[in-house]
């Protein structure tokens, strides 16, 4: 049986594999940093904290981009009902992106950052050394080339085929992603301007156009696993992304409170960003609604779990934990503390890690020549879901506790204490965070193993037949 | 709701809402960039300050420290370090790294020249004078 509707969808597979591989690297470096928080000189000077952090965050960004590209290559041919414009170009870009990414990480780890900057032409155009945009100039240019080739490939495919709301929204998000990245090349010597437009990459990615990509991926998976009418799902999608952009664009202002921009941003940023939980809340309602109204019982239970989990965790991490410290009078005390770290962890995991794992969960079995994974593999994958998700909740809770105490001791009490004095009192939370991180690693191990798990040979008769896609006799109602 | 609220209505609201937000954001951005020179004392932004920023970036200081609250949360806020510690202390401190105290967080040795240290301090001094709406709440950052 031919499972892939279009042969060229197969180019997604290496993208997903690379994404998972880099994910593992990201977590290992996260654990190193977690330990450095309590054993300050751990691995120093071989891997100083700033290097480990750069590897941790850059790997995250790169593997999510691999995931997004894989998702696009998988879903666009199916949505457009045509083969991908150029599978060859997609393969080529895969290797360019992977090699550029690997070289960048090797550069971070083997050469002092200042020498790396010198070697790679940072003196010609200084773009390095800003949070998340640490990549050397050739890497940044490589990202632009890969992004353009990717957009061309996806764009041509969409143009020649059927245009659906999902592909249009996905393409809009991807164009925005590439477009806003160009601000990575703008680095004025005025720090305030630098910071102001730095957020046009960082915030307008994660609280702007990435939400479009996320919505499109979730929408696609939901159509597939629930069989709900496309019209309904696409209408919801438009509502969600409207909320995302209307709140998220001016919501950028919540980063402009204390960096030298005018004080009115406390009102503009506060008001609009306080509404940023709305699109995520709508996503929760949307996902549960669609799954409840499902017209088929899809046998990929793991993918359904990931889809619902994405909505819930994105709402908690991006929505609730974002709201906690988004209003200026609160942010005045919490800005740049562990509260920010707590929010960052759960938001990235809940929204973007999980949505990529959702599409991988749905598409990877098909790419590997079966409709769904064997039962035992799915059970393991669901164990991995719970281990990783619950440990991320605990990482967030411990960092939140640390952040509250930090704000209190360093910024609120009458005799505020110094940064390091305060840090020394937070060790218990950092240890617990590291412990939760280890559980996350175990979950990740289970996740990896689930790809290779086969059903044990059955020795007893089972009463239920192996699950297959069937139309539910009684459509569930709410 | 499906009869009254169709997909094309949703799509039009998306286009309209997005356009409105983009224009509002651009208008505020326009006004902000007009105000920034004054709020950041751009007149004092000398070549030396710019060189200091370049040093700040190429040593990846943001990978451990925060600057005006943004960056990593592993080491102290440096947006106001000039006010907290002063010129001389900053230089001595940077020269003395790493402390090599067992178990303590360590900062690398960057082997700056005296001129480079002056540049870096000039950048930190200029940064400490930005109008940040009175953030951080106190000198500890």
Coordinates of C-alpha atoms in Angstrom, one line a residue:
Chain A
X1 CA 0.0 0.0 0.0
X2 CA 1.3 3.4 -1.0
X3 CA 0.9 5.5 2.2
X4 CA 2.6 8.7 1.1
X5 CA 0.1 10.6 -1.2
X6 CA 3.0 12.3 -2.9
X7 CA 6.5 10.8 -3.3
X8 CA 8.2 14.1 -2.7
X9 CA 6.8 14.3 0.8
X10 CA 9.6 11.9 1.7
X11 CA 12.1 14.8 1.8
X12 CA 10.7 15.7 5.2
X13 CA 12.2 12.6 6.7
X14 CA 15.8 13.7 7.0
X15 CA 14.6 17.0 8.3
X16 CA 12.7 15.3 11.1
X17 CA 15.7 13.0 12.0
X18 CA 18.1 16.0 12.1
X19 CA 15.6 17.9 14.3
X20 CA 15.5 15.1 16.8
X21 CA 19.3 14.6 16.8
X22 CA 19.9 18.3 17.5
X23 CA 17.2 18.2 20.2
X24 CA 19.2 15.6 22.1
X25 CA 22.3 17.9 21.9
X26 CA 20.2 20.8 23.2
X27 CA 19.1 18.9 26.2
X28 CA 22.6 17.7 27.1
X29 CA 23.9 21.3 27.0
X30 CA 20.9 22.3 29.1
X31 CA 21.9 19.8 31.8
X32 CA 25.5 21.1 31.7
X33 CA 24.2 24.7 32.3
X34 CA 21.8 23.5 35.0
X35 CA 24.7 22.0 36.9
X36 CA 26.8 25.1 36.4
X37 CA 24.1 27.1 38.2
X38 CA 25.0 25.1 41.4
X39 CA 28.6 24.0 40.7
X40 CA 29.8 27.2 39.3
X41 CA 33.1 25.9 37.9
X42 CA 31.8 22.7 36.4
X43 CA 33.5 22.2 33.1
X44 CA 35.2 25.6 33.3
X45 CA 37.2 26.7 31.3
X46 CA 36.5 24.0 28.7
X47 CA 32.9 25.0 28.3
X48 CA 32.1 28.3 30.0
X49 CA 28.5 29.0 30.8
X50 CA 28.1 31.5 28.0
X51 CA 29.3 29.0 25.4
X52 CA 27.0 26.2 26.8
X53 CA 24.1 28.6 26.7
X54 CA 24.8 29.6 23.1
X55 CA 24.9 26.0 22.1
X56 CA 21.7 25.2 24.1
X57 CA 19.6 28.1 22.6
X58 CA 21.1 27.9 19.0
X59 CA 20.5 24.2 18.8
X60 CA 16.9 24.8 19.9
X61 CA 16.3 27.4 17.2
X62 CA 18.0 25.3 14.5
X63 CA 16.2 22.1 15.3
X64 CA 12.8 23.9 15.4
X65 CA 13.6 25.4 12.0
X66 CA 14.4 21.9 10.8
X67 CA 11.1 20.8 12.2
X68 CA 9.2 23.6 10.6
X69 CA 10.8 22.9 7.2
X70 CA 10.2 19.2 7.5
X71 CA 6.6 20.0 8.4
X72 CA 6.2 22.3 5.4
X73 CA 7.8 19.7 3.0
X74 CA 5.4 17.1 4.4
X75 CA 2.2 18.9 4.4
X76 CA 2.4 21.3 1.5
X77 CA 2.4 18.7 -1.3
X78 CA -0.5 16.9 0.4
X79 CA -2.5 20.2 0.8
X80 CA -1.6 21.5 -2.6
X81 CA -2.3 18.1 -4.2
X82 CA 0.8 18.2 -6.2
X83 CA 4.4 17.1 -6.0
X84 CA 7.0 19.4 -4.4
X85 CA 8.5 21.8 -6.9
X86 CA 12.0 20.5 -6.4
X87 CA 12.8 17.6 -4.1
X88 CA 16.5 18.0 -5.2
X89 CA 16.7 21.5 -3.9
X90 CA 15.1 20.4 -0.6
X91 CA 17.7 17.7 -0.2
X92 CA 20.5 20.1 -1.1
X93 CA 19.3 22.7 1.4
X94 CA 19.1 20.0 4.1
X95 CA 22.8 19.3 3.8
X96 CA 23.8 22.9 3.6
X97 CA 21.8 23.8 6.7
X98 CA 23.0 20.7 8.6
X99 CA 26.6 21.3 7.8
X100 CA 26.5 25.0 8.4
X101 CA 24.8 24.3 11.7
X102 CA 27.3 21.7 12.7
X103 CA 30.3 23.9 11.8
X104 CA 28.8 26.7 13.8
X105 CA 28.5 24.6 16.9
X106 CA 32.0 23.2 16.4
X107 CA 33.2 26.8 16.1
X108 CA 31.5 27.8 19.4
X109 CA 33.1 24.9 21.2
X110 CA 36.6 24.9 19.8
X111 CA 37.5 28.5 19.3
X112 CA 37.3 31.5 21.7
X113 CA 34.2 33.5 20.6
X114 CA 36.3 36.7 19.9
X115 CA 38.6 34.7 17.6
X116 CA 35.6 33.1 15.9
X117 CA 34.2 36.6 15.3
X118 CA 37.5 37.7 13.8
X119 CA 37.9 34.7 11.6
X120 CA 34.4 34.9 10.2
X121 CA 34.3 38.5 9.1
X122 CA 32.4 40.1 12.1
X123 CA 34.6 43.2 11.6
X124 CA 33.1 43.7 8.1
X125 CA 29.6 43.6 9.4
X126 CA 29.2 43.2 13.2
X127 CA 26.2 41.0 13.9
X128 CA 27.5 38.6 16.6
X129 CA 27.3 38.6 20.3
X130 CA 23.6 39.4 20.7
X131 CA 21.4 37.0 22.5
X132 CA 20.2 34.2 20.2
X133 CA 21.8 35.9 17.2
X134 CA 25.3 34.8 18.1
X135 CA 25.9 33.0 14.8
X136 CA 28.9 34.1 12.8
X137 CA 28.2 36.1 9.6
X138 CA 28.6 33.1 7.2
X139 CA 26.1 31.1 9.2
X140 CA 23.6 34.0 9.2
X141 CA 24.0 34.4 5.4
X142 CA 23.6 30.6 5.1
X143 CA 20.3 30.8 7.0
X144 CA 19.2 33.5 4.5
X145 CA 20.1 31.4 1.5
X146 CA 18.5 28.3 2.9
X147 CA 15.4 30.3 3.9
X148 CA 15.1 31.8 0.4
X149 CA 15.6 28.5 -1.4
X150 CA 13.0 26.9 1.0
X151 CA 10.5 29.7 0.4
X152 CA 11.0 29.4 -3.3
X153 CA 10.4 25.7 -3.3
X154 CA 7.4 25.8 -1.0
X155 CA 6.0 28.9 -2.8
X156 CA 6.2 27.4 -6.2
X157 CA 4.5 24.2 -5.0
X158 CA 1.7 26.2 -3.5
X159 CA 1.3 28.3 -6.6
X160 CA 1.0 25.4 -9.0
X161 CA -1.4 23.5 -6.8
X162 CA -4.5 23.8 -4.7
X163 CA -4.4 26.8 -2.3
X164 CA -5.8 26.1 1.1
X165 CA -6.0 28.3 4.1
X166 CA -3.5 26.1 5.8
X167 CA -0.9 26.5 3.1
X168 CA -1.5 30.3 2.8
X169 CA -1.2 30.7 6.6
X170 CA 1.9 28.5 6.7
X171 CA 3.5 30.5 3.8
X172 CA 2.6 33.8 5.5
X173 CA 4.3 32.6 8.7
X174 CA 7.4 31.4 6.8
X175 CA 7.8 34.6 4.8
X176 CA 7.5 36.5 8.1
X177 CA 10.1 34.2 9.6
X178 CA 12.6 34.9 6.8
X179 CA 11.7 38.6 6.6
X180 CA 12.1 39.4 10.2
X181 CA 15.4 37.5 10.4
X182 CA 16.9 40.2 8.2
X183 CA 16.9 42.5 11.3
X184 CA 19.6 40.2 12.6
X185 CA 21.9 42.1 10.2
X186 CA 21.0 45.5 11.7
X187 CA 23.2 46.3 14.6
X188 CA 23.5 50.0 15.3
X189 CA 26.0 51.3 17.8
X190 CA 23.2 52.8 19.8
X191 CA 22.3 50.0 22.2
X192 CA 18.7 51.2 22.6
X193 CA 18.0 51.0 18.8
X194 CA 19.9 47.7 18.7
X195 CA 17.7 46.2 21.4
X196 CA 14.5 47.7 19.9
X197 CA 15.0 46.0 16.5
X198 CA 16.6 42.9 17.9
X199 CA 13.1 42.2 19.3
X200 CA 11.8 42.3 15.7
X201 CA 13.6 39.0 15.2
X202 CA 13.1 37.5 18.6
X203 CA 9.6 38.6 19.6
X204 CA 8.0 38.9 16.2
X205 CA 9.2 35.3 15.6
X206 CA 8.0 33.5 18.7
X207 CA 5.0 35.7 19.6
X208 CA 4.2 36.6 16.0
X209 CA 4.8 34.7 12.8
X210 CA 5.8 31.4 14.5
X211 CA 2.3 31.2 15.9
X212 CA 1.0 31.2 12.3
X213 CA 3.3 28.2 11.5
X214 CA 2.2 26.5 14.6
X215 CA -1.5 27.1 13.8
X216 CA -1.1 25.7 10.3
X217 CA 0.7 22.6 11.5
X218 CA -1.8 21.9 14.2
X219 CA -4.7 22.6 11.8
X220 CA -3.2 20.1 9.3
X221 CA -2.7 17.4 11.9
X222 CA -6.2 17.9 13.3
X223 CA -7.9 17.6 9.8
X224 CA -6.0 14.3 9.4
X225 CA -6.7 12.8 12.7
X226 CA -10.2 14.0 13.4
X227 CA -11.7 14.1 9.9
X228 CA -13.5 17.3 10.8
X229 CA -14.6 19.4 7.9
X230 CA -11.8 21.6 6.6
X231 CA -14.1 24.6 6.5
X232 CA -14.6 24.5 10.2
X233 CA -10.9 24.0 11.0
X234 CA -9.8 26.8 8.7
X235 CA -12.3 29.2 10.0
X236 CA -10.9 28.6 13.5
X237 CA -7.4 29.0 12.3
X238 CA -8.1 32.5 10.9
X239 CA -9.6 33.5 14.2
X240 CA -6.6 32.2 16.1
X241 CA -4.0 33.9 14.0
X242 CA -5.9 37.1 14.0
X243 CA -5.8 37.1 17.7
X244 CA -2.1 36.1 17.6
X245 CA -1.1 39.0 15.4
X246 CA -3.4 41.7 16.8
X247 CA -2.1 41.0 20.3
X248 CA 1.4 40.0 19.5
X249 CA 2.5 42.8 17.2
X250 CA 1.9 45.8 19.5
X251 CA 2.5 43.3 22.4
X252 CA 6.2 43.6 21.4
X253 CA 6.0 46.6 23.6
X254 CA 6.2 44.5 26.8
X255 CA 10.0 44.3 25.9
X256 CA 10.3 48.0 25.6
X257 CA 9.5 49.0 29.2
X258 CA 13.1 49.4 30.5
X259 CA 15.5 49.5 27.6
X260 CA 15.3 53.2 26.9
X261 CA 12.2 53.4 24.8
X262 CA 9.5 55.9 25.8
X263 CA 7.4 55.2 28.9
X264 CA 4.2 54.9 26.9
X265 CA 5.2 51.4 26.0
X266 CA 4.2 50.4 29.5
X267 CA 0.6 51.0 28.5
X268 CA 0.7 49.9 24.9
X269 CA 2.8 46.8 25.6
X270 CA 0.9 46.0 28.8
X271 CA -2.5 46.2 27.3
X272 CA -1.8 44.3 24.1
X273 CA 0.4 41.7 25.6
X274 CA -2.0 41.0 28.4
X275 CA -4.3 39.8 25.6
X276 CA -1.6 37.5 24.2
X277 CA -3.0 34.5 26.1
X278 CA -6.2 34.7 24.0
X279 CA -4.9 33.1 20.8
X280 CA -3.4 30.3 22.9
X281 CA -6.7 29.9 24.8
X282 CA -8.5 29.8 21.5
X283 CA -6.1 27.0 20.4
X284 CA -7.0 24.9 23.4
X285 CA -10.7 25.3 22.8
X286 CA -10.2 24.6 19.1
X287 CA -8.1 21.5 19.6
X288 CA -10.4 19.9 22.2
X289 CA -13.5 20.8 20.2
X290 CA -12.2 19.3 17.0
X291 CA -11.1 16.1 18.7
X292 CA -14.4 15.8 20.4
X293 CA -16.2 16.3 17.1
X294 CA -14.0 13.8 15.4
X295 CA -15.6 11.8 12.6
X296 CA -13.0 9.0 12.6
X297 CA -11.1 7.1 15.3
X298 CA -7.6 7.7 14.1
X299 CA -5.3 4.9 15.3
X300 CA -2.4 7.2 15.9
X301 CA -3.2 8.0 19.5
X302 CA 0.2 9.4 20.2
X303 CA -0.2 12.1 17.6
X304 CA -3.6 13.1 19.1
X305 CA -2.0 13.3 22.5
X306 CA 0.8 15.5 21.2
X307 CA -1.7 17.8 19.4
X308 CA -3.8 18.3 22.5
X309 CA -0.7 18.6 24.7
X310 CA 0.7 21.3 22.5
X311 CA -2.4 23.5 22.9
X312 CA -2.6 23.1 26.6
X313 CA 1.1 23.6 27.3
X314 CA 1.4 26.5 24.9
X315 CA -1.5 28.1 26.7
X316 CA 0.2 27.5 30.1
X317 CA 3.7 28.4 29.0
X318 CA 3.2 31.2 26.6
X319 CA -0.2 32.4 27.8
X320 CA -0.3 32.1 31.6
X321 CA 3.4 32.3 32.4
X322 CA 3.7 35.2 30.0
X323 CA 0.8 37.0 31.5
X324 CA 2.3 36.5 35.0
X325 CA 5.0 39.1 34.4
X326 CA 3.8 41.0 31.4
X327 CA 2.3 44.0 33.2
X328 CA 4.8 46.8 33.8
X329 CA 4.3 47.1 37.6
X330 CA 5.1 43.4 38.0
X331 CA 7.7 43.3 35.3
X332 CA 9.6 46.2 37.0
X333 CA 10.5 43.6 39.7
X334 CA 10.8 40.4 37.7
X335 CA 12.5 41.7 34.5
X336 CA 15.5 39.6 33.8
X337 CA 15.1 37.2 36.7
X338 CA 14.5 33.4 36.8
X339 CA 10.8 34.2 36.2
X340 CA 11.8 35.0 32.6
X341 CA 13.7 31.8 32.4
X342 CA 10.7 29.8 33.7
X343 CA 8.4 31.4 31.1
X344 CA 10.9 30.9 28.3
X345 CA 11.3 27.2 29.0
X346 CA 7.6 26.3 29.2
X347 CA 6.6 28.5 26.3
X348 CA 9.2 27.2 23.9
X349 CA 8.5 23.6 24.9
X350 CA 4.8 23.9 25.0
X351 CA 4.3 25.8 21.8
X352 CA 7.2 25.0 19.4
X353 CA 8.9 21.8 20.7
X354 CA 5.6 20.1 21.1
X355 CA 4.1 21.2 17.7
X356 CA 7.1 19.9 15.9
X357 CA 6.9 16.6 17.9
X358 CA 3.2 16.5 16.9
X359 CA 3.8 16.6 13.2
X360 CA 6.7 14.2 13.6
X361 CA 4.4 11.8 15.6
X362 CA 1.8 12.0 12.8
X363 CA 4.1 12.0 9.8
X364 CA 7.1 9.9 10.7
X365 CA 5.2 6.5 10.7
X366 CA 3.9 7.3 7.3
X367 CA 7.3 8.3 6.1
X368 CA 8.6 5.0 7.4
X369 CA 6.0 3.1 5.4
X370 CA 3.3 2.4 7.9
X371 CA 0.1 4.2 8.7
X372 CA 0.8 4.2 12.4
X373 CA 3.4 2.9 14.8
X374 CA 2.9 -0.5 16.5
X375 CA 0.9 -0.3 19.7
X376 CA 3.9 -0.7 22.0
X377 CA 5.9 2.1 20.2
X378 CA 2.9 4.4 20.7
X379 CA 2.6 3.5 24.4
X380 CA 6.3 4.3 24.8
X381 CA 5.9 7.5 22.9
X382 CA 3.1 8.5 25.2
X383 CA 5.2 7.7 28.2
X384 CA 7.9 10.0 26.7
X385 CA 5.2 12.7 26.3
X386 CA 4.3 12.5 29.9
X387 CA 7.8 12.3 31.3
X388 CA 9.0 15.2 29.2
X389 CA 5.9 17.3 29.7
X390 CA 5.6 16.8 33.5
X391 CA 9.3 17.4 34.0
X392 CA 9.1 20.6 32.0
X393 CA 6.2 21.7 34.3
X394 CA 8.4 21.1 37.3
X395 CA 11.4 22.9 35.7
X396 CA 9.1 25.8 35.2
X397 CA 7.7 25.7 38.8
X398 CA 11.2 25.5 40.3
X399 CA 12.5 28.4 38.2
X400 CA 9.4 30.4 39.1
X401 CA 10.0 29.8 42.8
X402 CA 13.6 30.8 42.3
X403 CA 12.5 33.9 40.4
X404 CA 10.0 35.0 43.1
X405 CA 12.6 34.7 45.8
X406 CA 15.2 36.4 43.6
X407 CA 12.9 39.4 42.9
X408 CA 12.1 39.6 46.6
X409 CA 15.6 39.5 48.0
X410 CA 17.3 41.5 45.3
X411 CA 14.7 44.1 44.4
X412 CA 11.8 44.4 46.9
X413 CA 13.0 44.1 50.5
X414 CA 14.3 47.3 52.2
X415 CA 18.0 46.1 52.3
X416 CA 18.3 44.5 48.9
X417 CA 21.1 41.9 48.5
X418 CA 23.6 41.5 45.7
X419 CA 23.1 39.3 42.8
X420 CA 25.5 36.5 43.8
X421 CA 24.4 36.7 47.5
X422 CA 20.9 36.0 46.3
X423 CA 21.9 33.2 43.9
X424 CA 23.6 31.3 46.7
X425 CA 20.2 31.2 48.5
X426 CA 18.5 29.7 45.5
X427 CA 20.5 26.5 45.2
X428 CA 17.8 24.2 46.4
X429 CA 15.6 25.3 43.5
X430 CA 18.4 24.9 41.0
X431 CA 19.1 21.4 42.2
X432 CA 15.5 20.5 41.9
X433 CA 15.4 22.0 38.4
X434 CA 18.5 19.9 37.4
X435 CA 16.7 16.8 38.8
X436 CA 13.6 17.6 36.7
X437 CA 16.0 18.1 33.8
X438 CA 17.3 14.6 34.3
X439 CA 13.8 13.2 34.2
X440 CA 13.3 15.1 31.0
X441 CA 16.4 13.4 29.6
X442 CA 15.0 10.0 30.5
X443 CA 11.8 11.0 28.8
X444 CA 13.8 11.9 25.7
X445 CA 15.5 8.6 25.9
X446 CA 12.2 6.8 25.9
X447 CA 11.1 9.0 23.0
X448 CA 14.1 7.9 20.9
X449 CA 13.6 4.3 21.9
X450 CA 10.0 4.4 20.8
X451 CA 11.1 4.8 17.2
X452 CA 12.7 1.4 17.3
X453 CA 10.2 -0.4 19.5
X454 CA 8.3 -3.3 17.9
X455 CA 5.3 -5.1 19.2
X456 CA 6.2 -8.2 21.2
X457 CA 5.2 -11.4 19.4
X458 CA 1.7 -12.3 20.7
X459 CA 1.4 -15.5 22.5
X460 CA -2.2 -15.1 23.6
X461 CA -5.2 -14.3 21.5
X462 CA -6.2 -10.6 21.8
X463 CA -9.8 -9.7 21.8
X464 CA -9.4 -6.5 19.9
X465 CA -8.1 -6.4 16.3
X466 CA -5.1 -4.3 15.5
X467 CA -6.3 -0.7 15.2
X468 CA -7.0 0.7 11.8
X469 CA -8.6 3.8 10.6
X470 CA -12.3 3.4 10.9
X471 CA -15.2 5.7 10.8
X472 CA -16.7 5.9 14.2
X473 CA -20.2 4.5 14.2
X474 CA -21.4 7.1 16.7
X475 CA -19.8 10.5 16.1
X476 CA -18.9 11.9 19.5
X477 CA -20.8 15.0 20.5
X478 CA -20.1 17.6 23.0
Chain B
X1 CA -22.4 30.3 14.6
X2 CA -21.4 28.7 11.3
X3 CA -24.2 30.4 9.3
X4 CA -23.4 33.9 10.5
X5 CA -19.7 33.6 10.7
X6 CA -18.1 32.2 7.6
X7 CA -14.5 31.4 6.7
X8 CA -14.3 34.3 4.3
X9 CA -15.4 36.7 7.1
X10 CA -12.8 35.2 9.4
X11 CA -10.2 35.7 6.7
X12 CA -11.2 39.3 6.1
X13 CA -11.0 40.0 9.8
X14 CA -7.5 38.5 9.8
X15 CA -6.3 40.8 7.0
X16 CA -8.0 43.9 8.5
X17 CA -6.8 43.2 12.0
X18 CA -3.3 42.5 10.9
X19 CA -3.1 45.6 8.8
X20 CA -4.4 47.7 11.6
X21 CA -1.8 46.2 14.0
X22 CA 1.1 46.6 11.6
X23 CA 0.2 50.3 11.0
X24 CA -0.2 51.0 14.8
X25 CA 3.1 49.3 15.5
X26 CA 4.9 51.1 12.8
X27 CA 3.5 54.5 14.0
X28 CA 4.7 53.8 17.5
X29 CA 8.0 52.6 16.2
X30 CA 8.4 55.8 14.2
X31 CA 7.8 57.9 17.2
X32 CA 10.1 55.8 19.4
X33 CA 13.1 56.0 17.0
X34 CA 12.5 59.8 16.9
X35 CA 12.7 59.8 20.8
X36 CA 15.6 57.4 21.2
X37 CA 18.5 59.9 20.6
X38 CA 17.3 62.0 23.4
X39 CA 16.5 59.2 25.8
X40 CA 19.9 57.5 25.2
X41 CA 22.0 60.7 25.2
X42 CA 23.1 59.8 21.7
X43 CA 25.3 63.0 21.7
X44 CA 27.6 61.2 24.2
X45 CA 27.8 58.1 22.1
X46 CA 31.4 58.4 21.1
X47 CA 33.7 56.2 19.0
X48 CA 35.0 54.8 22.3
X49 CA 31.5 53.8 23.4
X50 CA 31.0 52.1 20.0
X51 CA 34.3 50.2 20.4
X52 CA 33.2 49.2 23.9
X53 CA 30.0 47.8 22.5
X54 CA 31.9 45.8 20.0
X55 CA 34.1 44.3 22.7
X56 CA 30.9 43.6 24.7
X57 CA 29.5 41.7 21.7
X58 CA 32.6 39.8 20.6
X59 CA 33.2 38.4 24.1
X60 CA 29.7 37.2 24.3
X61 CA 29.1 38.9 27.6
X62 CA 25.3 38.6 27.1
X63 CA 25.8 34.8 27.4
X64 CA 26.1 35.1 31.2
X65 CA 25.1 38.7 32.1
X66 CA 22.0 40.7 31.6
X67 CA 22.2 44.2 30.1
X68 CA 19.1 46.3 30.9
X69 CA 17.6 43.0 32.1
X70 CA 18.1 41.2 28.8
X71 CA 20.5 38.3 28.3
X72 CA 21.4 35.3 30.5
X73 CA 20.6 35.2 34.2
X74 CA 23.8 33.5 35.3
X75 CA 25.7 36.7 36.3
X76 CA 24.9 40.2 37.5
X77 CA 23.1 42.9 35.6
X78 CA 25.6 45.2 34.0
X79 CA 23.4 48.0 32.7
X80 CA 23.9 49.9 36.0
X81 CA 27.3 48.3 37.0
X82 CA 29.0 51.6 36.4
X83 CA 26.8 53.2 39.1
X84 CA 27.1 50.2 41.4
X85 CA 30.9 49.6 41.2
X86 CA 32.5 52.5 39.4
X87 CA 35.3 52.7 36.8
X88 CA 38.3 51.3 38.8
X89 CA 36.5 48.3 40.3
X90 CA 35.2 47.2 37.0
X91 CA 38.7 47.1 35.4
X92 CA 40.3 45.4 38.4
X93 CA 37.5 42.9 38.5
X94 CA 37.8 42.0 34.8
X95 CA 41.6 41.7 35.1
X96 CA 41.3 39.4 38.1
X97 CA 39.2 36.7 36.4
X98 CA 38.8 33.9 36.7
X99 CA 38.7 33.8 40.5
X100 CA 39.2 30.1 40.5
X101 CA 37.4 29.8 43.9
X102 CA 36.3 26.2 43.9
X103 CA 32.6 25.8 43.2
X104 CA 32.0 29.4 42.3
X105 CA 30.7 30.6 39.0
X106 CA 33.7 31.5 36.8
X107 CA 34.2 34.3 34.3
X108 CA 36.9 33.8 31.6
X109 CA 40.0 36.0 31.3
X110 CA 39.8 38.1 28.2
X111 CA 43.3 39.6 28.2
X112 CA 42.1 43.1 27.5
X113 CA 44.5 45.9 27.0
X114 CA 44.2 49.0 29.1
X115 CA 42.7 50.9 26.1
X116 CA 40.1 48.1 25.6
X117 CA 39.2 48.3 29.3
X118 CA 38.7 52.0 28.9
X119 CA 36.4 51.3 25.9
X120 CA 34.4 48.8 27.7
X121 CA 33.9 51.1 30.7
X122 CA 32.9 53.9 28.4
X123 CA 30.2 51.7 27.0
X124 CA 29.0 50.7 30.4
X125 CA 29.0 54.3 31.6
X126 CA 27.0 55.4 28.6
X127 CA 24.6 52.5 29.0
X128 CA 24.1 53.4 32.7
X129 CA 22.9 56.9 31.6
X130 CA 20.1 55.6 29.3
X131 CA 16.6 56.7 30.5
X132 CA 15.2 53.3 31.6
X133 CA 12.2 54.6 33.4
X134 CA 14.0 54.1 36.7
X135 CA 14.7 50.4 36.2
X136 CA 16.3 48.5 37.9
X137 CA 14.5 49.2 41.2
X138 CA 17.7 49.6 43.1
X139 CA 21.5 49.6 42.5
X140 CA 21.8 45.8 43.0
X141 CA 20.3 45.4 39.5

